[in-house]
Short mmCIF file of C-alpha atoms (C1' of nucleotides) in Angstrom, two decimals:
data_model
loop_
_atom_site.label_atom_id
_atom_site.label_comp_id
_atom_site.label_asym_id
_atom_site.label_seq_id
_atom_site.Cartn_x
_atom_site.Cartn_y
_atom_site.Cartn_z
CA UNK N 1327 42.52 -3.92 -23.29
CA UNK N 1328 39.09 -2.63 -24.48
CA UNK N 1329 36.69 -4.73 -22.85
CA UNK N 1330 33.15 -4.18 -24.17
CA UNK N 1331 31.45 -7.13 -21.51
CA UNK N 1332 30.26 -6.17 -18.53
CA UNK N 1333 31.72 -8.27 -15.66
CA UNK N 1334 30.10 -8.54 -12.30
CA UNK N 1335 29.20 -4.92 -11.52
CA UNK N 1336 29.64 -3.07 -8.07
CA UNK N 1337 27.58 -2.09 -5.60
CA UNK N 1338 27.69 1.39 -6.21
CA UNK N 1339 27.31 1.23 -10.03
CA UNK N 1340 24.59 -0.85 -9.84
CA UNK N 1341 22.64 1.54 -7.59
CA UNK N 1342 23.75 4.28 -9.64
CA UNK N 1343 23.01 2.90 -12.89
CA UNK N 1344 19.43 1.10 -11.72
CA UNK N 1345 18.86 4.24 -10.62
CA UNK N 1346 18.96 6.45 -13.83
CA UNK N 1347 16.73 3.43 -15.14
CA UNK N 1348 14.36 4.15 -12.43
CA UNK N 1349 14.64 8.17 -12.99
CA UNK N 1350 13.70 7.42 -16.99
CA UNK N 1351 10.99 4.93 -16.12
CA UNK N 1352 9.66 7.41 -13.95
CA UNK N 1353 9.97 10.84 -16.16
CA UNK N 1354 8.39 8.64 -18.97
CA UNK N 1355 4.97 7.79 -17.40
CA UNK N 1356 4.82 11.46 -16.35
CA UNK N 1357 5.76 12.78 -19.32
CA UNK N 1358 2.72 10.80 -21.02
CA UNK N 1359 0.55 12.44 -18.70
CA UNK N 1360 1.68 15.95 -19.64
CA UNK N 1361 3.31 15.84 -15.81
CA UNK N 1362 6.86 16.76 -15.10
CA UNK N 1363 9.02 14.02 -12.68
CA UNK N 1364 8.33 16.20 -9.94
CA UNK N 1365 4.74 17.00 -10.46
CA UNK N 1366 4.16 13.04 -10.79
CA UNK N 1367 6.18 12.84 -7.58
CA UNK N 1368 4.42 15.27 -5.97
CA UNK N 1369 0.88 13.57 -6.42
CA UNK N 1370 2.39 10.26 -5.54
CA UNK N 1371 2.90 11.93 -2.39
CA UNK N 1372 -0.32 13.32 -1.51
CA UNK N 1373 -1.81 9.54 -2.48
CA UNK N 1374 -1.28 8.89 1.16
CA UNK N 1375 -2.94 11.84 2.68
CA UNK N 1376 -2.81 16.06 2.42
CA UNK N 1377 0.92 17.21 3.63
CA UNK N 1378 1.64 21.07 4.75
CA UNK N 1379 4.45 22.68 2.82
CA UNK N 1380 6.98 22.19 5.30
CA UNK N 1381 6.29 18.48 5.59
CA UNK N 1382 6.43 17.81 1.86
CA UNK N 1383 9.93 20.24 1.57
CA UNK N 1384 10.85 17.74 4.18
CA UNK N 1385 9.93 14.56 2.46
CA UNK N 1386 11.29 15.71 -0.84
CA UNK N 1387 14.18 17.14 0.45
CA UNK N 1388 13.45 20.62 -1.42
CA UNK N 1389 13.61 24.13 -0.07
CA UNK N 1390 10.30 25.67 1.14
CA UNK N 1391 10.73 28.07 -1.72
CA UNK N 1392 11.48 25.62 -4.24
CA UNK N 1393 7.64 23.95 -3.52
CA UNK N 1394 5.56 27.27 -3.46
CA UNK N 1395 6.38 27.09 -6.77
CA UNK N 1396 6.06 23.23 -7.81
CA UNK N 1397 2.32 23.34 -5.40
CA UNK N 1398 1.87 27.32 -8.09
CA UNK N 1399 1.73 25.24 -11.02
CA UNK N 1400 0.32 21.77 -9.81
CA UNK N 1401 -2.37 23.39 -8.72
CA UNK N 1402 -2.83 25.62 -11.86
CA UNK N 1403 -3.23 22.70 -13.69
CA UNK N 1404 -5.98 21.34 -11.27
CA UNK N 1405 -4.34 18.89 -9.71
CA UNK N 1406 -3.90 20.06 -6.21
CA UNK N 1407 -5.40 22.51 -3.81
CA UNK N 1408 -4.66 24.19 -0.83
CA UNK N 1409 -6.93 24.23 2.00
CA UNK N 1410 -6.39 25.93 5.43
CA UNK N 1411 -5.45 24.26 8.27
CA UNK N 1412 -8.28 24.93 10.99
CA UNK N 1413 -5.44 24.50 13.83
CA UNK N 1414 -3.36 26.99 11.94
CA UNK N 1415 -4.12 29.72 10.19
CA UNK N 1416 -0.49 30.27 9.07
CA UNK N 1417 -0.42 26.59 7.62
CA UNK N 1418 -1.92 25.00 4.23
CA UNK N 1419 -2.82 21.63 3.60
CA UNK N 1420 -2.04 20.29 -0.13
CA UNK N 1421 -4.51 17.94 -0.92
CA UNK N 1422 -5.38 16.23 -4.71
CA UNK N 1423 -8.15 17.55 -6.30
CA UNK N 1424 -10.85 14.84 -7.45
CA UNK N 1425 -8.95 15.33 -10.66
CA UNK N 1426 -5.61 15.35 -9.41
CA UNK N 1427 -6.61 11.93 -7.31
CA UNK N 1428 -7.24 10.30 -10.90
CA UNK N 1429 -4.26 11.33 -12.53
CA UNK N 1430 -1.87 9.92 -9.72
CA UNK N 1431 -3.69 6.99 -9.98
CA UNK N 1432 -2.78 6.68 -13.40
CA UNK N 1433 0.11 7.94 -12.68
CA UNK N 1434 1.12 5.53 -10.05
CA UNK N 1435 -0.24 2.44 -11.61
CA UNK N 1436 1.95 3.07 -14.92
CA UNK N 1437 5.17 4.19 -12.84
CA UNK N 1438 4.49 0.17 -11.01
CA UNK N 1439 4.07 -1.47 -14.49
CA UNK N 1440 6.84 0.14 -16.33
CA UNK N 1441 9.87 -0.20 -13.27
CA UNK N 1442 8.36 -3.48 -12.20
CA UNK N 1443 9.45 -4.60 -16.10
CA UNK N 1444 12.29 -3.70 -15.34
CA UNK N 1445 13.02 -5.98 -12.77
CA UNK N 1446 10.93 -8.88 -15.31
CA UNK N 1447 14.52 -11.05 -15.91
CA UNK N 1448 13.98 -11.49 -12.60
CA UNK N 1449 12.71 -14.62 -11.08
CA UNK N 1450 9.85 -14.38 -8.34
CA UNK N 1451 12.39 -15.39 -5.17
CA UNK N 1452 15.08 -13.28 -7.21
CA UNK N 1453 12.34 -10.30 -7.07
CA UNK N 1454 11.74 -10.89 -3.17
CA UNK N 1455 14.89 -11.25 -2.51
CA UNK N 1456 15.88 -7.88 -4.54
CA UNK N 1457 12.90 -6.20 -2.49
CA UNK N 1458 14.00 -7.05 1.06
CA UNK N 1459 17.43 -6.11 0.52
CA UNK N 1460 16.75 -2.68 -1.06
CA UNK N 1461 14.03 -2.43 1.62
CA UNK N 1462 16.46 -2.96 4.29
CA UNK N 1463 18.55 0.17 2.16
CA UNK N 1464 15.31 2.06 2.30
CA UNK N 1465 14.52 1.64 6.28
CA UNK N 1466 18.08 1.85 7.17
CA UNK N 1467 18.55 5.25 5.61
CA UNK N 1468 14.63 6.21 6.71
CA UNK N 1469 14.04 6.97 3.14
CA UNK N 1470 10.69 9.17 2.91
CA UNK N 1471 7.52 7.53 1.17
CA UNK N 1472 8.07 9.05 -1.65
CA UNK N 1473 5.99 6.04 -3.50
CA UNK N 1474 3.01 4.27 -1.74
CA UNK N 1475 3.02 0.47 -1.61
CA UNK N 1476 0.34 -0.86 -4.16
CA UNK N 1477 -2.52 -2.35 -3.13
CA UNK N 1478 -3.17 -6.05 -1.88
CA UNK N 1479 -1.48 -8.12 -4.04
CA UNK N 1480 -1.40 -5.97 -7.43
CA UNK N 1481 2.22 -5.65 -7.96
CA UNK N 1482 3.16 -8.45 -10.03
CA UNK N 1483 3.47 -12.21 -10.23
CA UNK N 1484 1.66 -13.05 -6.72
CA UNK N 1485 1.64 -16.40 -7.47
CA UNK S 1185 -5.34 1.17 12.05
CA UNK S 1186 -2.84 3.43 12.46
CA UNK S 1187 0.43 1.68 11.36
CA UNK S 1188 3.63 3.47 11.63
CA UNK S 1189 5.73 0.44 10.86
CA UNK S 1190 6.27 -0.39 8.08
CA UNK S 1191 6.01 -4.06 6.31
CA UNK S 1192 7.28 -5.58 3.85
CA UNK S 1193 7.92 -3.36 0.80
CA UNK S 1194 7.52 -4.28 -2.33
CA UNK S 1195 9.90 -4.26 -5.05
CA UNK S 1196 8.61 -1.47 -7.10
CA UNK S 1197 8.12 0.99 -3.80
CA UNK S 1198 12.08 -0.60 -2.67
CA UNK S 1199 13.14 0.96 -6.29
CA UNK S 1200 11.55 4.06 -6.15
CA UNK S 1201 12.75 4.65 -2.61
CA UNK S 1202 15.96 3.40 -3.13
CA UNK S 1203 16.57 5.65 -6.56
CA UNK S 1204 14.88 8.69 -4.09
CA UNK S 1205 18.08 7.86 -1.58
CA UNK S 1206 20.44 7.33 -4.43
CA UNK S 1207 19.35 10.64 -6.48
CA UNK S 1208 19.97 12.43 -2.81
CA UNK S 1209 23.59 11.46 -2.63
CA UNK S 1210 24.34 11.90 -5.54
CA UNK S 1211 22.96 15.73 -5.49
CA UNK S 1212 24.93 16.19 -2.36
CA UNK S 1213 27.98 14.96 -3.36
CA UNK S 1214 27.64 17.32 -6.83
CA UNK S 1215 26.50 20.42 -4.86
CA UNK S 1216 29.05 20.18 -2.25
CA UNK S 1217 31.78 20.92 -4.89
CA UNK S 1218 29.71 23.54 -6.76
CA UNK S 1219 28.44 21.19 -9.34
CA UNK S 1220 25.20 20.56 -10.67
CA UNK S 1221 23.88 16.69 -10.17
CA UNK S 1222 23.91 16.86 -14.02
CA UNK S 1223 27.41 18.19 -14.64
CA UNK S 1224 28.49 15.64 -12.18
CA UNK S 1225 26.86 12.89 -14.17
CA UNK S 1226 28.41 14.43 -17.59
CA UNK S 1227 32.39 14.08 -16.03
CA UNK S 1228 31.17 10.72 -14.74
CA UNK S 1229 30.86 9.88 -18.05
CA UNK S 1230 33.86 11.18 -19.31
CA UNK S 1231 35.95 9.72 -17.09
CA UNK S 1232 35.72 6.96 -19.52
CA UNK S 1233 36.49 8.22 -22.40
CA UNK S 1234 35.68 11.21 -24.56
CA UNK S 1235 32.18 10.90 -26.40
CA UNK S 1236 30.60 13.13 -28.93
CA UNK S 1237 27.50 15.10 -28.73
CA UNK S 1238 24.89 12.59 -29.91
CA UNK S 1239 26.33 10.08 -28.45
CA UNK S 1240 26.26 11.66 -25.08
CA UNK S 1241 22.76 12.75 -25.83
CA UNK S 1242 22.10 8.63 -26.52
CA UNK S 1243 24.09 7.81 -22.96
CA UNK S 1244 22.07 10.63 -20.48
CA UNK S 1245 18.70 10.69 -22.60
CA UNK S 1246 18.84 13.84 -23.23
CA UNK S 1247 17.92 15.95 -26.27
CA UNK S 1248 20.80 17.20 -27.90
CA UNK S 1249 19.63 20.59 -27.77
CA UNK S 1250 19.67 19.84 -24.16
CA UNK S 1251 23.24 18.83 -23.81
CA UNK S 1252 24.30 21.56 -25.90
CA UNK S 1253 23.33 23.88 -22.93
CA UNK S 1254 24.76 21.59 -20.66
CA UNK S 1255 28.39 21.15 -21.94
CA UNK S 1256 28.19 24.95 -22.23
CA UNK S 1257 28.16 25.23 -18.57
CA UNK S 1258 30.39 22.96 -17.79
CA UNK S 1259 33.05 24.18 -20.53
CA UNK S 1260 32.54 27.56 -18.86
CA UNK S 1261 33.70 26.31 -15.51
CA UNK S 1262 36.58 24.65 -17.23
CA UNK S 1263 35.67 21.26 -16.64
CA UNK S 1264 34.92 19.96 -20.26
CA UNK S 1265 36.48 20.90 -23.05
CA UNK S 1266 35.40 20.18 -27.04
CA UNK S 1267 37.65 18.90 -29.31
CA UNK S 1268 37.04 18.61 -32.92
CA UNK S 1269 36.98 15.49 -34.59
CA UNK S 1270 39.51 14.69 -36.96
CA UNK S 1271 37.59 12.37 -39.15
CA UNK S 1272 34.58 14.42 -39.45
CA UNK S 1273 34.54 18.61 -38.83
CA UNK S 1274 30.72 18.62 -38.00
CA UNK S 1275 31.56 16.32 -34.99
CA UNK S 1276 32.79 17.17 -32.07
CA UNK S 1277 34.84 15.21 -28.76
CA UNK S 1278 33.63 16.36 -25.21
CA UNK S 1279 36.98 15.34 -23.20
CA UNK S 1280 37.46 16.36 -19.18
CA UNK S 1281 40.49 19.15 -18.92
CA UNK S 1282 42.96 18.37 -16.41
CA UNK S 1283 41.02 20.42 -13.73
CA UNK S 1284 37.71 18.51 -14.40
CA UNK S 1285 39.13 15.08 -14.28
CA UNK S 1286 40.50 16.18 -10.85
CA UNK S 1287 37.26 17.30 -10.03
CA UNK S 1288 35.68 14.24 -11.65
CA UNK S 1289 37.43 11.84 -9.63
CA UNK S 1290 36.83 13.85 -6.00
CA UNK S 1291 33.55 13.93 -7.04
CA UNK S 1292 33.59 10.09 -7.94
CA UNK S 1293 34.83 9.12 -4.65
CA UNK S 1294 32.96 11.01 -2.78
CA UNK S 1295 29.44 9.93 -4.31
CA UNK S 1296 31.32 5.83 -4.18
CA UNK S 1297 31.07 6.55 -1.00
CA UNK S 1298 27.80 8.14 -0.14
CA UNK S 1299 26.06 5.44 -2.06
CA UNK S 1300 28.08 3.02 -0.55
CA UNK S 1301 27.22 4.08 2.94
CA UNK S 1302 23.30 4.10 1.89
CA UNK S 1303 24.23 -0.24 2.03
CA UNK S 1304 26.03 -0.18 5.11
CA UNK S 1305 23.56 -1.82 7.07
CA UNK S 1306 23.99 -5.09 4.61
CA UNK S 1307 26.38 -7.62 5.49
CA UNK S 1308 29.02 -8.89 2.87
CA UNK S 1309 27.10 -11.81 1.17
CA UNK S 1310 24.11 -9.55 1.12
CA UNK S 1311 25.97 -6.35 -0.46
CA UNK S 1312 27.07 -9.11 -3.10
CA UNK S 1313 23.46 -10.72 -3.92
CA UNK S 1314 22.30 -6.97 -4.10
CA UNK S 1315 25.00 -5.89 -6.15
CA UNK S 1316 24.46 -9.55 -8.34
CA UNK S 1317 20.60 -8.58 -9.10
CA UNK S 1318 20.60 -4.92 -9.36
CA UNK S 1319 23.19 -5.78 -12.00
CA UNK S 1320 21.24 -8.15 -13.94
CA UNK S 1321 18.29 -5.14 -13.39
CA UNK S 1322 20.92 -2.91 -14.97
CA UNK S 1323 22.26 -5.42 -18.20
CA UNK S 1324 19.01 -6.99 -18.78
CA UNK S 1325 17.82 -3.43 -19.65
CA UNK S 1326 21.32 -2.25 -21.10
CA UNK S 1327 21.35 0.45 -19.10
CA UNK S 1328 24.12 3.01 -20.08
CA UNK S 1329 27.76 3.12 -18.23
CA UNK S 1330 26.77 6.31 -16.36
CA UNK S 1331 29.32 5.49 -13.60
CA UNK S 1332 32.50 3.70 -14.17
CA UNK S 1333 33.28 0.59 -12.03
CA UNK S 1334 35.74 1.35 -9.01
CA UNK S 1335 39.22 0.88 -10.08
CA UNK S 1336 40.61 -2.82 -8.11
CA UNK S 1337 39.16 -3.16 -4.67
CA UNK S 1338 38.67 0.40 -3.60
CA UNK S 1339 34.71 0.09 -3.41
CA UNK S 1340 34.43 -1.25 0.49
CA UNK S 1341 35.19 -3.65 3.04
CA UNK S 1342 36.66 -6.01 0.54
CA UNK S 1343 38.79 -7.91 3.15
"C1'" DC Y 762 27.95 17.52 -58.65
"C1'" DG Y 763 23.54 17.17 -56.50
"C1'" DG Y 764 20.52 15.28 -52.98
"C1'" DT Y 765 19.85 13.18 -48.63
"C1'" DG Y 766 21.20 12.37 -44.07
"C1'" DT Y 767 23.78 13.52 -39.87
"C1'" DA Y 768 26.28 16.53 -36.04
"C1'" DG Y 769 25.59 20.35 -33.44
"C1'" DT Y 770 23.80 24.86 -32.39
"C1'" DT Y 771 20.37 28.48 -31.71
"C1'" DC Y 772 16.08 30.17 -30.04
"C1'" DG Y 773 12.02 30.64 -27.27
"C1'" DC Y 774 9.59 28.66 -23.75
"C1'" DC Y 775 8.59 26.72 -19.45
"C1'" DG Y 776 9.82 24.03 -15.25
"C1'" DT Y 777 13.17 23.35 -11.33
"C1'" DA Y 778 15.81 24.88 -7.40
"C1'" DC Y 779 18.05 27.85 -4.33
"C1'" DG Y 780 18.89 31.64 -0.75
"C1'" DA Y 781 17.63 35.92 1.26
"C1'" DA Y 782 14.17 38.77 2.64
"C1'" DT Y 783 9.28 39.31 3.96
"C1'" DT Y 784 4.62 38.53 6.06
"C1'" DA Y 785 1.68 36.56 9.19
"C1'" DT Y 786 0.82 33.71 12.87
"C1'" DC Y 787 1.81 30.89 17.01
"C1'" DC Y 788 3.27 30.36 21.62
"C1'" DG Y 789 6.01 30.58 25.85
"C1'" DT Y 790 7.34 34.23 29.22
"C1'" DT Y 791 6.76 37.54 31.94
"C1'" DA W 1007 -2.04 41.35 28.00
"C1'" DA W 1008 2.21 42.36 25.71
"C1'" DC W 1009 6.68 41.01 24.05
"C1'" DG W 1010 9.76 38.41 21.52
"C1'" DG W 1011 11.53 34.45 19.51
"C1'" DA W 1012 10.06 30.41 16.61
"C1'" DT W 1013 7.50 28.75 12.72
"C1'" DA W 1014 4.64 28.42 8.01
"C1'" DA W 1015 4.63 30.14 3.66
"C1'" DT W 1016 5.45 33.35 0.06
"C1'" DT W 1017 8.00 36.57 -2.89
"C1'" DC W 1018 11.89 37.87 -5.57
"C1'" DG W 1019 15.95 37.41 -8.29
"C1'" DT W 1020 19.03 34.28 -10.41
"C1'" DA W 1021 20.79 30.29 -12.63
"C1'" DC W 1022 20.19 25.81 -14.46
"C1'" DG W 1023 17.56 21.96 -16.97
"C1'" DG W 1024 14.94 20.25 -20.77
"C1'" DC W 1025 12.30 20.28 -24.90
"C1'" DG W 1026 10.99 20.95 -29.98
"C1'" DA W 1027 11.51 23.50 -34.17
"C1'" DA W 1028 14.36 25.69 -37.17
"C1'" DC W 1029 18.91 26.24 -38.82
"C1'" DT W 1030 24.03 25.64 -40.44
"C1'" DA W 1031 27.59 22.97 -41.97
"C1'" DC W 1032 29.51 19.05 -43.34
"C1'" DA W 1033 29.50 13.92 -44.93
"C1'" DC W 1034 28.38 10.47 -47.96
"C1'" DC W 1035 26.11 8.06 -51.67
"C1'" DG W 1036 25.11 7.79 -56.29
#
DNA sequence: CGGTGTAGTTCGCCGTACGAATTATCCGTT
DNA sequence: AACGGATAATTCGTACGGCGAACTACACCG
């Protein structure tokens, strides 16, 4: 009756429950930066280039109203900026500070090492294989990026 | 220069993507029956079994002041329900009332099959090696049951 | 019986998220 | 050039989420 091993697990749980791993990975490098989950999320963002506020509600699938607010306080703390789009005077562009640009970095680099150890039981064609199929998931479903690919050959055991 | 495809992704980007996509359905599922994505991961968990306070705190990583606020809510919509503890009167049992583990399971299936549809595009033996390695993600890190495996072959095509 | 630890709650604070309403601008039509 | 419908953002009010510190009440060990 009460089985306390874990036999093969399902699709869906696995997702589920590698996600909340993810989410804690995540909230734990930005919470060591004095960022929230979303503040982190938001500079990982803006890595790639400055977004207006419509595009990022887009990409991270929040209201418009729900960002004035996360841009109010990211940018009190220096992080980001708004500048004014020259094409459009009713449009911003959120853009890291020089500040801001340093943190993500940080940011970023610990988010990589800490949910790339997660993965570490893995072996390296285990790993690739892992990463094409959840990179099929992530095309398929046109899944924002929310999370920048690192740099040549940084992410982990290259060979 | 400008590249709009995009390549191979690596495994920590596939992760963060994939937990983006994951987090998404899950939300939707929750909000479209006037739950919260957190009280929908609270009856998840009691689906399984009734758990005291610190030990849900343990399971969600929460603070227990945290989940304190949270089983509040959810008692108030008359999903949860505490019991005392007959072996100890400090502790308390968080159990699902009739109406929330009607509510729990709807809201089960429904997010079973959101996530599942997020793998739709992966053929049988993939689902399986993706399911196989995101569960060895999940064990080797003893990530907490915060979903319940599907009761006998209700997940998907299983032939 | 007294002291130490544990289970939960309370409190104050701030961040997150939404929808509805508002402001200002853009742009296609006429 | 003027009108009117879209569009970009913000404001406002409300509710939830999450934390740490302080607190209450009980358990358990000696």
């Amino acid at each position: 009756m009460a089985k306390h091993v874990e036999g093969p697990i399902g699709i869906v749980p696995a997702l589920v429950r590698s996600t909340f791993l993810v989410n804690g990975a995540y909230a734990d490098a930005a919470r060591e930066r004095g960022l929230t989950p979303q503040q982190g999320q938001l500079l990982c963002v803006l890595m790639q280039q400055p977004f207006g506020m419509g595009e990022l509600s887009a990409m991270l699938g929040l209201a418009k109203s729900s960002l004035t607010g996360l841009v109010d306080r990211t940018e009190r703390n220096g992080l980001v900026r708004r500048e004014s789009d020259a094409r459009d005077t009713r449009a911003v562009r959120v853009a890291l500070t020089d500040g801001g640009a340093v943190l993500a970095e940080e940011f970023y680099m610990d988010a990589c090492r800490r949910i790339d150890d997660l993965a570490a039981g893995l072996g390296a064609a285990e790993r690739e294989t892992l990463a094409a199929l959840l990179g099929r998931v992530v095309t398929d479903n046109e899944a924002p990026v929310v999370f920048r690919e690192p740099a040549e050959g940084v992410a982990a055991s290259e060979g």
